Amino acid sequence: MNEQHLPTVGFIGLGHMGSGMVANLQKAGFPLVVSDRRDDAGRDAVNAGARWAATGAEVAAQTDIVITMLPRPTDVDAALFGDHGVLQGIRSGATWIDMSTSVPEVERRVIDATRSLDLHVVDAPVSGMAVGAANGTLQIFVGADAEDFARLRPVFNAMGNADRVIHVGGHGAGYAVKLMINQLWFSHLIATAEVLATGVAAGVDLAVLRRSLIASPANSNFLENDVLSILDHGDYDEGFAVALACKDLGLSIDLSRSVGVPVELSAIVEQIYRRALAQYGETAGEMTPFQLYEDLTSRPLRLAEQQAATA
Ligand code: NAD
């Protein structure tokens, strides 16, 4: 893949993540054909030179590589197998990359349904939030044949940090790695919320408590970095809806069940997330389960406010 012969990329799903990913593919020079259920979602991409297609079939008929970045496995299924879906237009020898956080069932069905087409199928979910999608600094976990991974590297490098684009295994491995990352991160969030809320309610200054935890064997990246979005700014990350976080937790638990690993802790974390969804609504941010503990103790956990109060 050299600059002169960049393949045309089709991109379906221009939401919080997809819109930024498309912008970075365009900056890297890839010709783009974009589509979304929402007609207005492609405005910026079209203004920057992309073609708009009304259906997945139209996207696939004009492109060498089709990327999907959709909320749920059912959406991926609809985009591929539905009326005027991708499979109705896909070219022989083309590539489909699913970058959604999902599970391998749809991927397996696509592989089965396209045996005569020599379709290259890749799962490549991402981490790094909407801000990473906009800045082109995503981490990308690629489940693919080694040859496909090597061939598609320029596409991934346009959207992510080259040193954090990782070939994690064959088909399905990307989905599994991504679900395990989210499961552990959501577990860190709940554990951190419990500990900070309890310590502060017991009379310890929030900054002192956090510093002590960071200096201890109980430190974590979440405590050192990610929690600051709440503690410094009261930002629960509306760029990733709590409804999608609940989807991920459900898929993660399904995966554990399918491979016969009991995951009691994950099940509790999922239920706490579902409580936050019921309390704050579907579009609340992925970090709102933290707020359950702030509401319970009637104390927003904010470093600046605590410092001001003790000044
Ligand atoms: P989003 O809801 O913001 O965007 C999804 C887009 O897909 C929407 O524009 C919607 O209109 C469109 N869409 C849905 N079904 C469609 C269909 N059948 N055909 C065409 N368009 C369709 O979601 P998002 O936050 O961008 O997340 C996308 C995926 O990325 C999800 O699987 C999510 O779990 C994952 N993810 C999100 C984040 C984040 O921080 N937002 C981070 C990592 C991974």
Tab-separated table of C-alpha atoms and ligand atoms in Angstrom:
chain	number	residue	atom	x	y	z
A	1	MET	CA	0.000	0.000	0.000
A	2	ASN	CA	1.912	3.131	-1.084
A	3	GLU	CA	0.732	6.757	-1.096
A	4	GLN	CA	-0.150	6.702	-4.812
A	5	HIS	CA	-2.261	3.539	-4.586
A	6	LEU	CA	-4.181	3.887	-1.363
A	7	PRO	CA	-7.286	1.687	-1.414
A	8	THR	CA	-10.728	3.218	-1.147
A	9	VAL	CA	-12.110	2.719	2.351
A	10	GLY	CA	-15.807	2.432	3.203
A	11	PHE	CA	-16.773	3.428	6.740
A	12	ILE	CA	-20.142	2.644	8.352
A	13	GLY	CA	-20.995	4.140	11.761
A	14	LEU	CA	-20.044	7.800	12.204
A	15	GLY	CA	-20.790	8.254	15.902
A	16	HIS	CA	-18.562	9.338	18.790
A	17	MET	CA	-15.749	7.082	17.569
A	18	GLY	CA	-16.304	6.668	13.834
A	19	SER	CA	-16.427	10.401	13.040
A	20	GLY	CA	-12.900	10.951	14.417
A	21	MET	CA	-11.547	7.769	12.827
A	22	VAL	CA	-12.860	8.828	9.418
A	23	ALA	CA	-11.285	12.278	9.769
A	24	ASN	CA	-7.886	10.663	10.422
A	25	LEU	CA	-8.222	8.266	7.476
A	26	GLN	CA	-8.953	11.293	5.304
A	27	LYS	CA	-5.906	13.148	6.667
A	28	ALA	CA	-3.793	10.103	5.752
A	29	GLY	CA	-5.060	10.367	2.162
A	30	PHE	CA	-7.434	7.389	1.932
A	31	PRO	CA	-10.369	7.970	-0.446
A	32	LEU	CA	-13.511	7.458	1.665
A	33	VAL	CA	-17.115	6.372	1.153
A	34	VAL	CA	-19.139	6.853	4.362
A	35	SER	CA	-22.560	5.831	5.636
A	36	ASP	CA	-24.669	5.979	8.790
A	37	ARG	CA	-28.282	5.482	9.755
A	38	ARG	CA	-28.375	9.171	10.592
A	39	ASP	CA	-28.324	11.188	7.354
A	40	ASP	CA	-26.556	14.166	8.926
A	41	ALA	CA	-23.744	12.085	10.454
A	42	GLY	CA	-21.544	12.299	7.356
A	43	ARG	CA	-21.634	16.080	6.922
A	44	ASP	CA	-18.061	16.782	8.081
A	45	ALA	CA	-16.610	13.819	6.189
A	46	VAL	CA	-18.417	14.812	2.967
A	47	ASN	CA	-17.266	18.441	3.360
A	48	ALA	CA	-13.716	17.060	3.615
A	49	GLY	CA	-14.127	15.121	0.339
A	50	ALA	CA	-15.744	11.780	1.244
A	51	ARG	CA	-18.577	10.300	-0.825
A	52	TRP	CA	-21.864	9.564	0.979
A	53	ALA	CA	-23.629	6.226	0.412
A	54	ALA	CA	-27.195	5.571	1.551
A	55	THR	CA	-26.700	1.861	2.265
A	56	GLY	CA	-24.043	-0.660	3.268
A	57	ALA	CA	-24.403	-2.360	-0.131
A	58	GLU	CA	-23.570	0.939	-1.868
A	59	VAL	CA	-20.544	1.411	0.378
A	60	ALA	CA	-19.262	-2.097	-0.334
A	61	ALA	CA	-19.803	-1.847	-4.099
A	62	GLN	CA	-17.447	1.168	-4.301
A	63	THR	CA	-14.669	0.158	-1.903
A	64	ASP	CA	-11.783	-2.257	-1.328
A	65	ILE	CA	-11.995	-2.167	2.470
A	66	VAL	CA	-15.219	-1.820	4.478
A	67	ILE	CA	-14.926	-0.770	8.137
A	68	THR	CA	-17.842	-1.003	10.569
A	69	MET	CA	-17.854	0.951	13.868
A	70	LEU	CA	-21.289	0.211	15.299
A	71	PRO	CA	-22.787	0.017	18.794
A	72	ARG	CA	-23.861	-3.620	19.237
A	73	PRO	CA	-23.454	-7.056	17.614
A	74	THR	CA	-27.083	-6.788	16.443
A	75	ASP	CA	-26.203	-3.538	14.623
A	76	VAL	CA	-23.199	-5.196	12.973
A	77	ASP	CA	-25.443	-8.085	11.954
A	78	ALA	CA	-28.020	-5.688	10.464
A	79	ALA	CA	-25.347	-3.686	8.622
A	80	LEU	CA	-23.896	-6.851	7.028
A	81	PHE	CA	-26.891	-9.158	6.511
A	82	GLY	CA	-29.823	-6.694	6.474
A	83	ASP	CA	-31.699	-5.347	3.423
A	84	HIS	CA	-29.183	-3.467	1.256
A	85	GLY	CA	-26.490	-4.565	3.705
A	86	VAL	CA	-22.760	-4.803	3.035
A	87	LEU	CA	-22.915	-8.421	1.850
A	88	GLN	CA	-25.264	-7.461	-0.970
A	89	GLY	CA	-22.582	-5.220	-2.503
A	90	ILE	CA	-19.276	-6.650	-1.379
A	91	ARG	CA	-16.638	-7.266	-4.065
A	92	SER	CA	-14.683	-10.459	-4.421
A	93	GLY	CA	-11.275	-10.180	-2.678
A	94	ALA	CA	-12.384	-7.195	-0.548
A	95	THR	CA	-11.696	-6.773	3.180
A	96	TRP	CA	-14.194	-6.251	6.004
A	97	ILE	CA	-12.799	-4.898	9.278
A	98	ASP	CA	-15.156	-4.741	12.260
A	99	MET	CA	-13.789	-2.214	14.775
A	100	SER	CA	-16.876	-2.341	17.034
A	101	THR	CA	-16.583	-3.838	20.508
A	102	SER	CA	-18.351	-7.086	19.726
A	103	VAL	CA	-18.191	-10.887	19.723
A	104	PRO	CA	-17.146	-13.337	16.986
A	105	GLU	CA	-20.611	-14.778	16.147
A	106	VAL	CA	-21.390	-12.303	13.354
A	107	GLU	CA	-17.813	-12.590	12.069
A	108	ARG	CA	-18.135	-16.396	11.868
A	109	ARG	CA	-21.461	-16.134	10.028
A	110	VAL	CA	-19.919	-13.677	7.548
A	111	ILE	CA	-16.958	-15.999	6.919
A	112	ASP	CA	-19.392	-18.890	6.333
A	113	ALA	CA	-21.614	-16.834	4.029
A	114	THR	CA	-18.782	-15.507	1.847
A	115	ARG	CA	-16.602	-18.573	1.185
A	116	SER	CA	-16.899	-18.136	-2.589
A	117	LEU	CA	-15.852	-14.461	-2.450
A	118	ASP	CA	-12.343	-14.672	-0.950
A	119	LEU	CA	-13.383	-12.000	1.557
A	120	HIS	CA	-10.673	-11.003	4.077
A	121	VAL	CA	-12.269	-10.709	7.510
A	122	VAL	CA	-10.636	-8.879	10.427
A	123	ASP	CA	-11.779	-7.876	13.932
A	124	ALA	CA	-9.996	-4.797	15.262
A	125	PRO	CA	-11.705	-3.171	18.257
A	126	VAL	CA	-10.149	-0.144	19.885
A	127	SER	CA	-9.393	1.604	23.170
A	128	GLY	CA	-8.676	5.248	23.778
A	129	MET	CA	-12.073	6.994	23.985
A	130	ALA	CA	-13.614	9.504	21.583
A	131	VAL	CA	-10.689	11.847	22.196
A	132	GLY	CA	-8.249	9.156	21.002
A	133	ALA	CA	-10.413	8.598	17.916
A	134	ALA	CA	-10.299	12.332	17.154
A	135	ASN	CA	-6.542	12.605	17.782
A	136	GLY	CA	-5.591	9.400	15.936
A	137	THR	CA	-4.080	7.875	19.082
A	138	LEU	CA	-6.281	4.787	19.496
A	139	GLN	CA	-4.972	1.432	20.647
A	140	ILE	CA	-6.112	-1.192	18.165
A	141	PHE	CA	-6.299	-4.932	18.902
A	142	VAL	CA	-6.273	-6.862	15.670
A	143	GLY	CA	-7.581	-10.402	15.222
A	144	ALA	CA	-6.489	-11.433	11.718
A	145	ASP	CA	-4.223	-13.561	9.567
A	146	ALA	CA	-0.628	-12.309	9.763
A	147	GLU	CA	-0.677	-11.341	6.075
A	148	ASP	CA	-3.853	-9.295	6.435
A	149	PHE	CA	-2.417	-7.561	9.504
A	150	ALA	CA	0.757	-6.577	7.637
A	151	ARG	CA	-1.208	-5.406	4.580
A	152	LEU	CA	-3.679	-3.338	6.623
A	153	ARG	CA	-1.132	-1.694	8.928
A	154	PRO	CA	-1.236	1.678	7.082
A	155	VAL	CA	-5.017	1.785	7.619
A	156	PHE	CA	-4.644	1.099	11.349
A	157	ASN	CA	-1.686	3.468	11.717
A	158	ALA	CA	-3.854	6.278	10.311
A	159	MET	CA	-6.293	5.838	13.228
A	160	GLY	CA	-4.061	4.693	16.073
A	161	ASN	CA	-0.638	4.927	17.645
A	162	ALA	CA	1.608	2.766	15.475
A	163	ASP	CA	3.281	1.203	18.534
A	164	ARG	CA	-0.083	0.359	20.071
A	165	VAL	CA	-1.570	-1.334	17.005
A	166	ILE	CA	-1.187	-4.927	18.147
A	167	HIS	CA	-1.722	-8.192	16.303
A	168	VAL	CA	-3.295	-10.213	19.131
A	169	GLY	CA	-4.136	-13.430	17.237
A	170	GLY	CA	-6.490	-14.895	14.639
A	171	HIS	CA	-10.203	-14.220	14.071
A	172	GLY	CA	-11.995	-13.286	17.295
A	173	ALA	CA	-8.864	-12.555	19.352
A	174	GLY	CA	-9.263	-8.780	18.928
A	175	TYR	CA	-12.825	-8.919	20.288
A	176	ALA	CA	-11.707	-11.043	23.265
A	177	VAL	CA	-8.794	-8.756	24.203
A	178	LYS	CA	-10.981	-5.646	23.994
A	179	LEU	CA	-13.714	-7.159	26.188
A	180	MET	CA	-11.135	-8.199	28.812
A	181	ILE	CA	-9.648	-4.675	28.854
A	182	ASN	CA	-13.071	-3.127	29.454
A	183	GLN	CA	-14.013	-5.707	32.068
A	184	LEU	CA	-10.876	-4.976	34.083
A	185	TRP	CA	-11.166	-1.183	33.647
A	186	PHE	CA	-14.821	-1.126	34.793
A	187	SER	CA	-13.840	-3.291	37.774
A	188	HIS	CA	-11.081	-0.795	38.640
A	189	LEU	CA	-13.617	2.029	38.456
A	190	ILE	CA	-16.033	0.383	40.924
A	191	ALA	CA	-13.247	-0.693	43.306
A	192	THR	CA	-11.772	2.824	43.268
A	193	ALA	CA	-15.172	4.459	43.863
A	194	GLU	CA	-15.834	2.220	46.874
A	195	VAL	CA	-12.435	2.902	48.419
A	196	LEU	CA	-12.371	6.683	47.879
A	197	ALA	CA	-15.977	7.157	49.072
A	198	THR	CA	-15.341	5.063	52.186
A	199	GLY	CA	-11.996	6.682	53.067
A	200	VAL	CA	-13.379	10.225	52.674
A	201	ALA	CA	-16.529	9.361	54.667
A	202	ALA	CA	-14.179	8.041	57.376
A	203	GLY	CA	-12.619	11.506	57.565
A	204	VAL	CA	-9.483	11.224	55.409
A	205	ASP	CA	-8.689	14.059	53.017
A	206	LEU	CA	-9.292	12.938	49.419
A	207	ALA	CA	-5.893	14.085	48.119
A	208	VAL	CA	-4.062	12.462	51.054
A	209	LEU	CA	-6.004	9.231	50.597
A	210	ARG	CA	-5.268	9.119	46.861
A	211	ARG	CA	-1.560	9.904	47.384
A	212	SER	CA	-1.319	7.157	50.010
A	213	LEU	CA	-2.983	4.621	47.725
A	214	ILE	CA	-0.715	5.591	44.827
A	215	ALA	CA	2.368	5.092	47.062
A	216	SER	CA	1.089	1.663	48.140
A	217	PRO	CA	0.983	-1.781	46.511
A	218	ALA	CA	-2.704	-1.042	45.768
A	219	ASN	CA	-1.836	1.585	43.126
A	220	SER	CA	-3.363	1.371	39.655
A	221	ASN	CA	-3.317	3.297	36.397
A	222	PHE	CA	-6.980	4.104	37.028
A	223	LEU	CA	-6.161	5.729	40.393
A	224	GLU	CA	-3.167	7.610	39.027
A	225	ASN	CA	-4.666	8.849	35.759
A	226	ASP	CA	-8.183	7.998	34.639
A	227	VAL	CA	-10.032	8.893	37.861
A	228	LEU	CA	-8.740	12.482	37.567
A	229	SER	CA	-11.364	13.153	34.912
A	230	ILE	CA	-13.917	12.956	37.765
A	231	LEU	CA	-11.797	14.261	40.646
A	232	ASP	CA	-10.499	17.296	38.720
A	233	HIS	CA	-13.317	18.061	36.300
A	234	GLY	CA	-16.505	16.196	37.342
A	235	ASP	CA	-16.372	14.611	33.866
A	236	TYR	CA	-17.957	11.147	33.624
A	237	ASP	CA	-17.064	10.754	29.903
A	238	GLU	CA	-20.302	11.210	27.976
A	239	GLY	CA	-18.289	10.302	24.860
A	240	PHE	CA	-18.986	6.691	25.803
A	241	ALA	CA	-22.537	5.993	26.921
A	242	VAL	CA	-23.140	3.893	30.039
A	243	ALA	CA	-25.606	1.867	27.910
A	244	LEU	CA	-22.692	0.743	25.701
A	245	ALA	CA	-20.583	0.001	28.789
A	246	CYS	CA	-23.406	-2.284	29.999
A	247	LYS	CA	-23.424	-3.919	26.547
A	248	ASP	CA	-19.683	-4.586	26.843
A	249	LEU	CA	-20.036	-6.050	30.341
A	250	GLY	CA	-22.826	-8.349	29.149
A	251	LEU	CA	-20.724	-9.527	26.188
A	252	SER	CA	-17.730	-10.077	28.457
A	253	ILE	CA	-19.769	-12.230	30.833
A	254	ASP	CA	-21.246	-14.166	27.890
A	255	LEU	CA	-17.687	-14.825	26.696
A	256	SER	CA	-16.653	-16.090	30.138
A	257	ARG	CA	-19.714	-18.350	30.207
A	258	SER	CA	-18.952	-19.709	26.748
A	259	VAL	CA	-15.441	-20.750	27.783
A	260	GLY	CA	-16.530	-22.091	31.191
A	261	VAL	CA	-14.869	-19.539	33.496
A	262	PRO	CA	-17.007	-18.406	36.476
A	263	VAL	CA	-16.695	-14.590	36.874
A	264	GLU	CA	-18.488	-13.613	40.075
A	265	LEU	CA	-16.752	-10.247	40.389
A	266	SER	CA	-17.541	-9.301	36.774
A	267	ALA	CA	-21.211	-10.152	37.352
A	268	ILE	CA	-21.392	-7.786	40.338
A	269	VAL	CA	-19.648	-5.013	38.397
A	270	GLU	CA	-22.182	-5.456	35.585
A	271	GLN	CA	-25.092	-5.142	38.019
A	272	ILE	CA	-23.630	-1.940	39.517
A	273	TYR	CA	-23.277	-0.542	36.001
A	274	ARG	CA	-26.871	-1.467	35.246
A	275	ARG	CA	-27.978	0.334	38.420
A	276	ALA	CA	-26.163	3.471	37.206
A	277	LEU	CA	-27.887	3.157	33.824
A	278	ALA	CA	-31.302	2.905	35.521
A	279	GLN	CA	-30.510	5.876	37.746
A	280	TYR	CA	-28.799	8.313	35.344
A	281	GLY	CA	-30.118	7.216	31.939
A	282	GLU	CA	-28.728	5.493	28.841
A	283	THR	CA	-26.697	8.411	27.549
A	284	ALA	CA	-24.961	9.188	30.841
A	285	GLY	CA	-21.186	8.690	30.699
A	286	GLU	CA	-19.360	5.408	31.202
A	287	MET	CA	-17.954	6.666	34.528
A	288	THR	CA	-21.336	7.509	36.135
A	289	PRO	CA	-21.310	4.329	38.283
A	290	PHE	CA	-18.712	6.288	40.311
A	291	GLN	CA	-21.445	8.839	41.018
A	292	LEU	CA	-23.577	6.199	42.747
A	293	TYR	CA	-21.051	6.283	45.604
A	294	GLU	CA	-20.861	10.075	45.636
A	295	ASP	CA	-24.665	10.257	45.842
A	296	LEU	CA	-24.760	7.595	48.561
A	297	THR	CA	-22.368	9.539	50.782
A	298	SER	CA	-23.673	12.950	49.594
A	299	ARG	CA	-20.084	13.968	48.849
A	300	PRO	CA	-18.887	14.753	45.328
A	301	LEU	CA	-15.280	13.552	45.226
A	302	ARG	CA	-13.461	16.619	43.854
A	303	LEU	CA	-9.850	17.494	44.631
A	304	ALA	CA	-10.228	21.247	44.048
A	305	GLU	CA	-13.357	21.575	46.204
A	306	GLN	CA	-11.738	19.694	49.074
A	307	GLN	CA	-8.607	21.840	48.801
A	308	ALA	CA	-10.715	25.027	48.791
A	309	ALA	CA	-12.717	23.829	51.801
A	310	THR	CA	-9.559	23.128	53.816
A	311	ALA	CA	-7.683	26.278	52.652
B	1	NAD	P1	-22.251	5.818	18.838
B	1	NAD	O1	-23.568	5.367	19.303
B	1	NAD	O2	-21.761	7.187	19.188
B	1	NAD	O3	-22.156	5.703	17.230
B	1	NAD	C1	-22.649	4.608	16.514
B	1	NAD	C2	-23.116	5.095	15.134
B	1	NAD	O4	-23.580	3.964	14.379
B	1	NAD	C3	-24.286	6.064	15.193
B	1	NAD	O5	-23.965	7.215	14.419
B	1	NAD	C4	-25.480	5.281	14.611
B	1	NAD	O6	-26.383	6.108	13.911
B	1	NAD	C5	-24.769	4.324	13.680
B	1	NAD	N1	-25.485	3.073	13.384
B	1	NAD	C6	-26.035	2.189	14.241
B	1	NAD	N2	-26.523	1.117	13.584
B	1	NAD	C7	-26.268	1.320	12.267
B	1	NAD	C8	-26.502	0.557	11.086
B	1	NAD	N3	-27.108	-0.650	11.107
B	1	NAD	N4	-26.114	1.088	9.897
B	1	NAD	C9	-25.492	2.290	9.832
B	1	NAD	N5	-25.229	3.055	10.926
B	1	NAD	C10	-25.617	2.576	12.126
B	1	NAD	O7	-21.208	4.693	19.340
B	1	NAD	P2	-19.640	4.895	19.613
B	1	NAD	O8	-19.444	5.441	20.982
B	1	NAD	O9	-19.023	5.563	18.440
B	1	NAD	O10	-19.202	3.346	19.694
B	1	NAD	C11	-19.057	2.549	18.529
B	1	NAD	C12	-18.389	1.229	18.938
B	1	NAD	O11	-17.104	1.522	19.507
B	1	NAD	C13	-19.165	0.466	20.013
B	1	NAD	O12	-19.053	-0.917	19.779
B	1	NAD	C14	-18.434	0.859	21.305
B	1	NAD	O13	-18.577	-0.130	22.309
B	1	NAD	C15	-17.013	0.979	20.813
B	1	NAD	N6	-16.129	1.866	21.577
B	1	NAD	C16	-16.563	3.100	21.981
B	1	NAD	C17	-15.692	3.938	22.694
B	1	NAD	C18	-16.104	5.327	23.158
B	1	NAD	O14	-15.371	5.936	23.968
B	1	NAD	N7	-17.225	5.872	22.670
B	1	NAD	C19	-14.385	3.517	22.981
B	1	NAD	C20	-13.964	2.265	22.525
B	1	NAD	C21	-14.842	1.450	21.819
